[in-house]
mmCIF file of N, CA, C and O in Angstrom:
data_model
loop_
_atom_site.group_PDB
_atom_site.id
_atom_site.type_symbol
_atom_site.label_atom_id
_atom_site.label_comp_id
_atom_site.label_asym_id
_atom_site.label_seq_id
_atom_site.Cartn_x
_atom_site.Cartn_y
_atom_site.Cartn_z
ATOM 1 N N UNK A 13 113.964 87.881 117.788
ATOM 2 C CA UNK A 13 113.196 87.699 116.590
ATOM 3 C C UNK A 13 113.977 88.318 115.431
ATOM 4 O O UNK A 13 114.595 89.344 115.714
ATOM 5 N N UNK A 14 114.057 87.858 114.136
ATOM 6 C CA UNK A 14 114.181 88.420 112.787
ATOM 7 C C UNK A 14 113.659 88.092 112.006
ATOM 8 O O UNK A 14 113.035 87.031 112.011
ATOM 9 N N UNK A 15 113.749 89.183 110.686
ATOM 10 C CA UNK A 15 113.071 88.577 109.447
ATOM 11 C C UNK A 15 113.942 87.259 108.974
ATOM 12 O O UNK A 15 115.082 86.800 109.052
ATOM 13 N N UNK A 16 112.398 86.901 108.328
ATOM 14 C CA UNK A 16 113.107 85.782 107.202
ATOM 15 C C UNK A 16 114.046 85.977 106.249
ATOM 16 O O UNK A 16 114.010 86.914 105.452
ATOM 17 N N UNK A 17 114.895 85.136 106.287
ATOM 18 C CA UNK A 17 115.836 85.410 104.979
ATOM 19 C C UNK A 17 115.492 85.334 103.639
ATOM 20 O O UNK A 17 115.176 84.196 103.290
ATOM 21 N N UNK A 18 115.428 86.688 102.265
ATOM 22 C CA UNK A 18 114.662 86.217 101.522
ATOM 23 C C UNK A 18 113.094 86.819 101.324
ATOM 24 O O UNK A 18 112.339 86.686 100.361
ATOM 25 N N UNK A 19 112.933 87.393 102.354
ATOM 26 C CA UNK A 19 111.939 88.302 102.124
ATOM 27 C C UNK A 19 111.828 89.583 101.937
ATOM 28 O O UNK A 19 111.829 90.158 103.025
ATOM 29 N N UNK A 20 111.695 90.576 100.706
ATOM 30 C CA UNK A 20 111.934 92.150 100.548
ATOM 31 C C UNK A 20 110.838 92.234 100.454
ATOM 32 O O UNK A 20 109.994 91.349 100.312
ATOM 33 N N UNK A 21 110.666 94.091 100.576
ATOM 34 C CA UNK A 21 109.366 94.341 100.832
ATOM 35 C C UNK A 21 109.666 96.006 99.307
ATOM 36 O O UNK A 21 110.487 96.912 99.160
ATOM 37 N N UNK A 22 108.618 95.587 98.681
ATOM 38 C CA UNK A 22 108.492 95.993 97.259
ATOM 39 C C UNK A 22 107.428 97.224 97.291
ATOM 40 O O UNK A 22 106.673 97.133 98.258
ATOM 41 N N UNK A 23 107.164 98.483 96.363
ATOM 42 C CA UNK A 23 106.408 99.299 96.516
ATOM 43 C C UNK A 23 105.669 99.298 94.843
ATOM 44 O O UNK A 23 106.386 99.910 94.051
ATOM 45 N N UNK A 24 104.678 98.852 94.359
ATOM 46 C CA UNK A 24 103.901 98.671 93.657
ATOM 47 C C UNK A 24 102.753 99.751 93.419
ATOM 48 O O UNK A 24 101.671 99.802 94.003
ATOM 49 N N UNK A 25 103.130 100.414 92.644
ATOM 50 C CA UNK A 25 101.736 101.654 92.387
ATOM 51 C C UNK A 25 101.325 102.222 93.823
ATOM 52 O O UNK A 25 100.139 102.469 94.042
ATOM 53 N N UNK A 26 102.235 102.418 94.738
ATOM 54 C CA UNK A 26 102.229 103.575 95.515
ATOM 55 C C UNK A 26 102.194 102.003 96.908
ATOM 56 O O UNK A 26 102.817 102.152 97.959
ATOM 57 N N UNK A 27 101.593 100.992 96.700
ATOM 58 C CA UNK A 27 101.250 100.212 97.531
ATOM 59 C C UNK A 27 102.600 99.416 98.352
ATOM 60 O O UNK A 27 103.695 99.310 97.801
ATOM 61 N N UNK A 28 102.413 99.061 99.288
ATOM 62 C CA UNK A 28 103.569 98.565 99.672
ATOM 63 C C UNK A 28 103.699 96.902 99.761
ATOM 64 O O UNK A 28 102.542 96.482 99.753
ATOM 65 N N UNK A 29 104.751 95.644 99.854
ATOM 66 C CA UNK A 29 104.321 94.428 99.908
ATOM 67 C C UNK A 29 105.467 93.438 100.519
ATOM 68 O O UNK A 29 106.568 93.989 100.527
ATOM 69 N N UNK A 30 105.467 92.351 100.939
ATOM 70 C CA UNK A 30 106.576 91.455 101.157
ATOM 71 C C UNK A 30 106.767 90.789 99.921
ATOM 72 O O UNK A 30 105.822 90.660 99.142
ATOM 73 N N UNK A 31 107.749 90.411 99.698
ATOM 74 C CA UNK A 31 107.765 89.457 98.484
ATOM 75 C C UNK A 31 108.976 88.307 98.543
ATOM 76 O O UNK A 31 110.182 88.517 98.677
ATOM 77 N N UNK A 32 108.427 87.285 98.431
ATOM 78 C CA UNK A 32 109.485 86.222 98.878
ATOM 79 C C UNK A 32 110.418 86.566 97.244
ATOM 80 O O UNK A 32 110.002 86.713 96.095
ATOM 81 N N UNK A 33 111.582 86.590 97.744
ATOM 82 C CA UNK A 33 112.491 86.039 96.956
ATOM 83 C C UNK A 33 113.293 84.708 96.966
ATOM 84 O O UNK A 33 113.516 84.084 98.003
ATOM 85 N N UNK A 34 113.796 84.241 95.475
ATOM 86 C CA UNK A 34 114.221 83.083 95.288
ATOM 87 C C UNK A 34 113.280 81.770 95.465
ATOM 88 O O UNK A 34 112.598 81.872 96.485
ATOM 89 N N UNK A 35 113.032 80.420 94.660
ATOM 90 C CA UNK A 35 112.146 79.527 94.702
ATOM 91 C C UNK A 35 112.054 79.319 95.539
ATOM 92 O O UNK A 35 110.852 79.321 95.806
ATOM 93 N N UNK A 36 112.921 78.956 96.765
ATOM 94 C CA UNK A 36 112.567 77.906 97.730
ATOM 95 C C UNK A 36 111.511 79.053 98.684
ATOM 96 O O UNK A 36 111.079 78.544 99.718
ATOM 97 N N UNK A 37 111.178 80.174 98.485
ATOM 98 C CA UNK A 37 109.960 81.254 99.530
ATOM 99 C C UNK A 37 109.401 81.109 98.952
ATOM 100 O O UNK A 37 108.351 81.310 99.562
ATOM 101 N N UNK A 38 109.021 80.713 97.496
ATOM 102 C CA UNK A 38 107.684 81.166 96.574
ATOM 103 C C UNK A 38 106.664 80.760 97.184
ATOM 104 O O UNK A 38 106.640 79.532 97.099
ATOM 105 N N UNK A 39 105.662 81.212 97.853
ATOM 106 C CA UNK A 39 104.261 81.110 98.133
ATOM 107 C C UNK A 39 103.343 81.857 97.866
ATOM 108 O O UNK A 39 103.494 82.836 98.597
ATOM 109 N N UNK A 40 102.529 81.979 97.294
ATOM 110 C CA UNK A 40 101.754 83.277 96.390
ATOM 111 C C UNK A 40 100.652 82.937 97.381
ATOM 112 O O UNK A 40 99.611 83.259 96.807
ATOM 113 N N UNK A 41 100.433 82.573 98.272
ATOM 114 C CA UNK A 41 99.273 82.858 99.442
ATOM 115 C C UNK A 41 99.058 83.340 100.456
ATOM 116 O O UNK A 41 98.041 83.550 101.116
ATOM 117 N N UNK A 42 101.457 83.759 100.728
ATOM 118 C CA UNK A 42 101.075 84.755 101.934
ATOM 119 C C UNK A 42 101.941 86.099 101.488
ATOM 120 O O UNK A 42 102.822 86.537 102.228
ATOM 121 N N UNK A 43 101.612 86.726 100.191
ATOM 122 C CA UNK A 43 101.843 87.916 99.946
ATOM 123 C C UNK A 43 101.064 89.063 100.988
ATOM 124 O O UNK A 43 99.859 89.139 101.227
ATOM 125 N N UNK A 44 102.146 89.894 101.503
ATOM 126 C CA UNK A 44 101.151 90.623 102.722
ATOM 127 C C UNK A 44 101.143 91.767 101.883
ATOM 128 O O UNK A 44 102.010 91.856 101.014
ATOM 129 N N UNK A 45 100.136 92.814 102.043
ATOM 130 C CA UNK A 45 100.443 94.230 101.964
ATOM 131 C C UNK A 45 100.644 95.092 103.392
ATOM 132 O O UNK A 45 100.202 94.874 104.521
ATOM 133 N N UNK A 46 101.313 95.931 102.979
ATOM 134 C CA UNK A 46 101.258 96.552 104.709
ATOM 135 C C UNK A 46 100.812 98.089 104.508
ATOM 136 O O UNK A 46 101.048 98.779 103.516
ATOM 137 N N UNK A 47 100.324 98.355 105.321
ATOM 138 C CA UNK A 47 99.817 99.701 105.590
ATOM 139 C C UNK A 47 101.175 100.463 105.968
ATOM 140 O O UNK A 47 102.338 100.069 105.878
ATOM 141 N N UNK A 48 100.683 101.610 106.395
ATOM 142 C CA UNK A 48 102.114 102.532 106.674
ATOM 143 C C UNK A 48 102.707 102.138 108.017
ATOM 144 O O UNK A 48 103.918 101.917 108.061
ATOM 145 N N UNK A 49 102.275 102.075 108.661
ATOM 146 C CA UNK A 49 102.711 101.807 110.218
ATOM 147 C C UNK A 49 103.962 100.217 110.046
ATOM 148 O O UNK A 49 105.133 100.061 110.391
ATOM 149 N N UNK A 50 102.862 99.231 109.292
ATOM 150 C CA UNK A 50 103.937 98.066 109.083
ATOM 151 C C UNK A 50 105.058 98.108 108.129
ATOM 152 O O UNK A 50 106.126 97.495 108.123
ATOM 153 N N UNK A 51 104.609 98.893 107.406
ATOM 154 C CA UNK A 51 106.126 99.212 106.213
ATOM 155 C C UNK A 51 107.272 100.044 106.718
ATOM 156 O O UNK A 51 108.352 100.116 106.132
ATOM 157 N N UNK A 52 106.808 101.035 108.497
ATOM 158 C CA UNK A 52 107.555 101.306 109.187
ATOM 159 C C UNK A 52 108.220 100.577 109.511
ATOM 160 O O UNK A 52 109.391 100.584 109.130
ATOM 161 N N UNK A 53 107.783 99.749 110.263
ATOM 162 C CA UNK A 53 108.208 98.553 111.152
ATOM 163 C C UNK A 53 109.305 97.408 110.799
ATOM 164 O O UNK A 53 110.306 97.027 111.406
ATOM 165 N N UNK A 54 108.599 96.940 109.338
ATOM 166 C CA UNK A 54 109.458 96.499 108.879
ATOM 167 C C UNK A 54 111.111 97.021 108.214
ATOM 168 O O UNK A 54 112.010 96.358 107.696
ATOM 169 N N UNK A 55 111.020 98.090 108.432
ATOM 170 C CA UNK A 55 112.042 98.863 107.944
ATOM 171 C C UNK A 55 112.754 99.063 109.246
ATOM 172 O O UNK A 55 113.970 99.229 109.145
ATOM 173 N N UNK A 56 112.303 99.078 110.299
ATOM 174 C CA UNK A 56 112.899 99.407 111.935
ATOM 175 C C UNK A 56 113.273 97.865 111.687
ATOM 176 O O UNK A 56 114.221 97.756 110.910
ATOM 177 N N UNK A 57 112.844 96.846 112.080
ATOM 178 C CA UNK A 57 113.257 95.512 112.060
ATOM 179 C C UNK A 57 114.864 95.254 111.688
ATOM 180 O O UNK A 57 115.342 94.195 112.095
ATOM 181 N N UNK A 58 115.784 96.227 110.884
ATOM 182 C CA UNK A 58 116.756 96.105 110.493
ATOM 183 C C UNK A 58 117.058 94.812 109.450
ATOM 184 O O UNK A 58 116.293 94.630 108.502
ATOM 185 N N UNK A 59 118.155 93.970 109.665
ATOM 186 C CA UNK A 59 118.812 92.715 109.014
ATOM 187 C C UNK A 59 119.140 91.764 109.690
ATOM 188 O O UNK A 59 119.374 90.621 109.297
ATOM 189 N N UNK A 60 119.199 92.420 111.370
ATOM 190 C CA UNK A 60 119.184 91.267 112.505
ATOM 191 C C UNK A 60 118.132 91.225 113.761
ATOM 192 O O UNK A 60 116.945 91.533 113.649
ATOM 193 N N UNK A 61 118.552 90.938 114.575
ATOM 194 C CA UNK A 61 117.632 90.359 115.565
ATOM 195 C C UNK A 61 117.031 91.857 115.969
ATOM 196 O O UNK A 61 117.606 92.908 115.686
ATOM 197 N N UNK A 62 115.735 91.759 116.702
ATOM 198 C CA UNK A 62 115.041 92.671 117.163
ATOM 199 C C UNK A 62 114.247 92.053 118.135
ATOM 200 O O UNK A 62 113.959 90.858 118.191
ATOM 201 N N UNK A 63 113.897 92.995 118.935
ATOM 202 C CA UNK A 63 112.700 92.809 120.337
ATOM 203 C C UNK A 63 111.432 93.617 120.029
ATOM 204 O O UNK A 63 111.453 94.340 119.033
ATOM 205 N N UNK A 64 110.415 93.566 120.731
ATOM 206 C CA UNK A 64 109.538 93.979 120.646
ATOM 207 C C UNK A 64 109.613 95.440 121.406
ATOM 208 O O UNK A 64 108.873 96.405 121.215
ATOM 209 N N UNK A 65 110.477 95.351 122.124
ATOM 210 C CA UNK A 65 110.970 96.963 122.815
ATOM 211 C C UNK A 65 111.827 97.398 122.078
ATOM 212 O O UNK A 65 112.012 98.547 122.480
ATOM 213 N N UNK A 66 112.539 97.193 121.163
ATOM 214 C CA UNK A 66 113.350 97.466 120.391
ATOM 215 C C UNK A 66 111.962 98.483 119.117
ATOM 216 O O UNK A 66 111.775 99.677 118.881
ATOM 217 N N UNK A 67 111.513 97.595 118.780
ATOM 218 C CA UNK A 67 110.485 98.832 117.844
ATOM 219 C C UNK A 67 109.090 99.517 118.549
ATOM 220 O O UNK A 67 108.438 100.297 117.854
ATOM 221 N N UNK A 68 108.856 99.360 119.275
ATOM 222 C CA UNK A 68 108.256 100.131 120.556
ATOM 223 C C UNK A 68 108.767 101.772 120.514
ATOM 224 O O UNK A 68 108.162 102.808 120.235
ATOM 225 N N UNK A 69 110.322 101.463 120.971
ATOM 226 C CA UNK A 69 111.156 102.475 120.751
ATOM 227 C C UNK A 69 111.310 103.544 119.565
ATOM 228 O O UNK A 69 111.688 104.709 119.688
ATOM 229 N N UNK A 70 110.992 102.988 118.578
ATOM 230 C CA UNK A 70 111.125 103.252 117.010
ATOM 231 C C UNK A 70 109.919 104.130 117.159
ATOM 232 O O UNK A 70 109.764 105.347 117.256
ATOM 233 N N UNK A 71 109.067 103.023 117.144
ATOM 234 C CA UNK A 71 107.609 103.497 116.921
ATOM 235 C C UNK A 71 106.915 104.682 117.749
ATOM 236 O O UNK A 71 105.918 105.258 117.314
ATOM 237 N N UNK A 72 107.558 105.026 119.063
ATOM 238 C CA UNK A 72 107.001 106.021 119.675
ATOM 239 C C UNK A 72 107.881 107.208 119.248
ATOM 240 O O UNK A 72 107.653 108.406 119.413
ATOM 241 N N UNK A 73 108.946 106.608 118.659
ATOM 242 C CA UNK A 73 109.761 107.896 118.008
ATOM 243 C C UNK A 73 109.274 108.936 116.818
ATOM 244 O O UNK A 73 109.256 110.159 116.683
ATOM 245 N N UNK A 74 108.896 107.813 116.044
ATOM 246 C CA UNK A 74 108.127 108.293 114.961
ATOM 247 C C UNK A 74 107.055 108.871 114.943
ATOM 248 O O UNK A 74 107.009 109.882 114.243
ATOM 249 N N UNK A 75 105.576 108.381 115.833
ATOM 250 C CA UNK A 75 104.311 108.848 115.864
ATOM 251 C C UNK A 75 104.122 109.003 117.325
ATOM 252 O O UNK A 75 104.787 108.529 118.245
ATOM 253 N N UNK A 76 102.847 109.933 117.351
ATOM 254 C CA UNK A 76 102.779 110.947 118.365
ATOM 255 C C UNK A 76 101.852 109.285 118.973
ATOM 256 O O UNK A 76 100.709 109.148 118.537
ATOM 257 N N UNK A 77 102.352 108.272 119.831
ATOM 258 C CA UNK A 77 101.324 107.067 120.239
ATOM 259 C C UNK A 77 101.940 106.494 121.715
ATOM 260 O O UNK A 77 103.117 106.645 122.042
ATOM 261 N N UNK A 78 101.122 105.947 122.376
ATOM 262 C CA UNK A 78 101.681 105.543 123.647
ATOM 263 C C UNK A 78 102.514 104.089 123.673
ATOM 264 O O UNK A 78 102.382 103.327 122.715
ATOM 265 N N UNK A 79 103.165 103.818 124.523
ATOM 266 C CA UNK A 79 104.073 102.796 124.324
ATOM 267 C C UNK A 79 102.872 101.868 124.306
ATOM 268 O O UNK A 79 102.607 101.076 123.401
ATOM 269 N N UNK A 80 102.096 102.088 125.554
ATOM 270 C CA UNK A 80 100.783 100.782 125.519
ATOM 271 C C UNK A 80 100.466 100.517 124.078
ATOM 272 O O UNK A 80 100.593 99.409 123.557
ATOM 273 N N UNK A 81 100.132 101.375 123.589
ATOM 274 C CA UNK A 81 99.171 101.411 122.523
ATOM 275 C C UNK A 81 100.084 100.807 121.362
ATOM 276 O O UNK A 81 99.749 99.883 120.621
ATOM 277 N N UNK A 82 101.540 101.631 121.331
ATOM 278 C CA UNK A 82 102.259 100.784 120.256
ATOM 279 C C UNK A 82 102.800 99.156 120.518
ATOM 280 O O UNK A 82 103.034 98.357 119.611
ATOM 281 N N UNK A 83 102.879 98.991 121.404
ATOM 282 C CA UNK A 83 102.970 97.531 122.146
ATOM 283 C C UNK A 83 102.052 96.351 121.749
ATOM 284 O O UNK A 83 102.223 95.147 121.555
ATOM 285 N N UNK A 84 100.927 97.268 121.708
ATOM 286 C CA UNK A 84 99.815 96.384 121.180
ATOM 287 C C UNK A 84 99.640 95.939 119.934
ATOM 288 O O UNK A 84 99.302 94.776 119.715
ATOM 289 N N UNK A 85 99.911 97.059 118.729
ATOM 290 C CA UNK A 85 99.731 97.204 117.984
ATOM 291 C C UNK A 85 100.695 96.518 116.953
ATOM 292 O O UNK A 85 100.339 96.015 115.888
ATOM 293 N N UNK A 86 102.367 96.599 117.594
ATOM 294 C CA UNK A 86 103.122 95.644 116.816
ATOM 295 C C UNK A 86 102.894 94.468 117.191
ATOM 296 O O UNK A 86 102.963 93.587 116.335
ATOM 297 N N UNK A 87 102.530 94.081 118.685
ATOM 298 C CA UNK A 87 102.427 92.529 118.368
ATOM 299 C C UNK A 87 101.636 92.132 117.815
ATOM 300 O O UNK A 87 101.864 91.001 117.386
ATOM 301 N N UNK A 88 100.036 92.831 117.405
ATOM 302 C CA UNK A 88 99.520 92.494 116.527
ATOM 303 C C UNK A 88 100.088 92.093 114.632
ATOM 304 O O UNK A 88 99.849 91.102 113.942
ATOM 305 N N UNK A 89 100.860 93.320 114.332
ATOM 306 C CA UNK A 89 101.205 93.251 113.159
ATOM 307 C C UNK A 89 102.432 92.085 113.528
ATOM 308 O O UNK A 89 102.747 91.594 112.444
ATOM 309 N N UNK A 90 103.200 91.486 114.570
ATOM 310 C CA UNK A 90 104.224 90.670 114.315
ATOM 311 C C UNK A 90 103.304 89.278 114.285
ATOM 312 O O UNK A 90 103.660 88.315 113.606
ATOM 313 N N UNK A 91 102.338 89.268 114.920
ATOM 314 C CA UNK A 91 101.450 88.253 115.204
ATOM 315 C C UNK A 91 101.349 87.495 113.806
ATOM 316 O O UNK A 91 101.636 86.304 113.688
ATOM 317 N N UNK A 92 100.771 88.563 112.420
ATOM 318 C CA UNK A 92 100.442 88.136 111.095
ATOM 319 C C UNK A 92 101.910 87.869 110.627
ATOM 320 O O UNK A 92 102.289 86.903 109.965
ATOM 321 N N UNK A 93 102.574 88.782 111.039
ATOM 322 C CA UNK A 93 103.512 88.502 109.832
ATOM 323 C C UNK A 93 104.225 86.957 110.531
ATOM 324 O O UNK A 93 104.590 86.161 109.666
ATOM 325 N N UNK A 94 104.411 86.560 111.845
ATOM 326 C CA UNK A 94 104.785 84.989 111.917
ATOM 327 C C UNK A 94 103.225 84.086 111.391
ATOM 328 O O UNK A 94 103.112 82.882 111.159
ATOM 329 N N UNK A 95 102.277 85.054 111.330
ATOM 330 C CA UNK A 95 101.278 83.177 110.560
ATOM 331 C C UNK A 95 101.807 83.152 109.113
ATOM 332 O O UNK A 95 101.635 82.145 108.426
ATOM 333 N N UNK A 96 102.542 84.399 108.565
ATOM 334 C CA UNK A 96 102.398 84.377 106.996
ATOM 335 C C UNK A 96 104.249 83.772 106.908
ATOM 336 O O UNK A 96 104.936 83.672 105.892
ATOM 337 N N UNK A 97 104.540 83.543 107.968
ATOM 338 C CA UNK A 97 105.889 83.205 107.602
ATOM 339 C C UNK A 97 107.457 84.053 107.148
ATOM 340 O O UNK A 97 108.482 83.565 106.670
ATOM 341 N N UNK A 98 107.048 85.883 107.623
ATOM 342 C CA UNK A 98 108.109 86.403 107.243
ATOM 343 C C UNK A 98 108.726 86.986 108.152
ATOM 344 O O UNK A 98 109.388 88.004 107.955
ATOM 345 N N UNK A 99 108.569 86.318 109.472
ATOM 346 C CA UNK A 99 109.483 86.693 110.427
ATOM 347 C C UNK A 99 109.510 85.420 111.452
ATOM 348 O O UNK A 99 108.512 84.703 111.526
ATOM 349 N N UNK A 100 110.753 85.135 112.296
ATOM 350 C CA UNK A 100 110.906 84.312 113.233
ATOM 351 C C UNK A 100 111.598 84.229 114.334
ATOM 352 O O UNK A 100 111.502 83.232 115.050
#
């Protein structure tokens, strides 16, 4: 899996966001915001390919959470971010 090409993620009055860059991403309907955990994530994600054990890894590094639990939890957040189109 990787991000889309073209998608940065912007910090707005403390808030965090994806933001398509360049015309051909412009979609103003799947602007995400992310909470802290996904603005992690997306930042673990790197510039190339990633696994879901790959930020598992990250993620239990960072917060005191079980692999189960983080397992769950990113595929949830990868879940949205492929309906909104910024990862594939």
């Amino acid at each position: 899996m990787k991000k889309k090409t073209g998608i940065e993620m912007r910090e707005v009055c403390g808030d965090k966001f994806l933001i398509a860059m360049g015309v051909e991403n412009i979609d103003m309907n799947s602007i995400i915001n992310l909470n802290e955990t996904a603005a992690f994530l997306w930042k673990a994600m790197g510039d190339g390919e990633f696994s879901v054990d790959d930020l598992v890894a990250k993620l239990t590094d960072e917060y005191e959470v079980s692999a189960e639990m983080a397992k769950a939890n990113i595929e949830s957040v990868l879940e949205e971010m492929r309906k909104a189109g910024v990862v594939e």
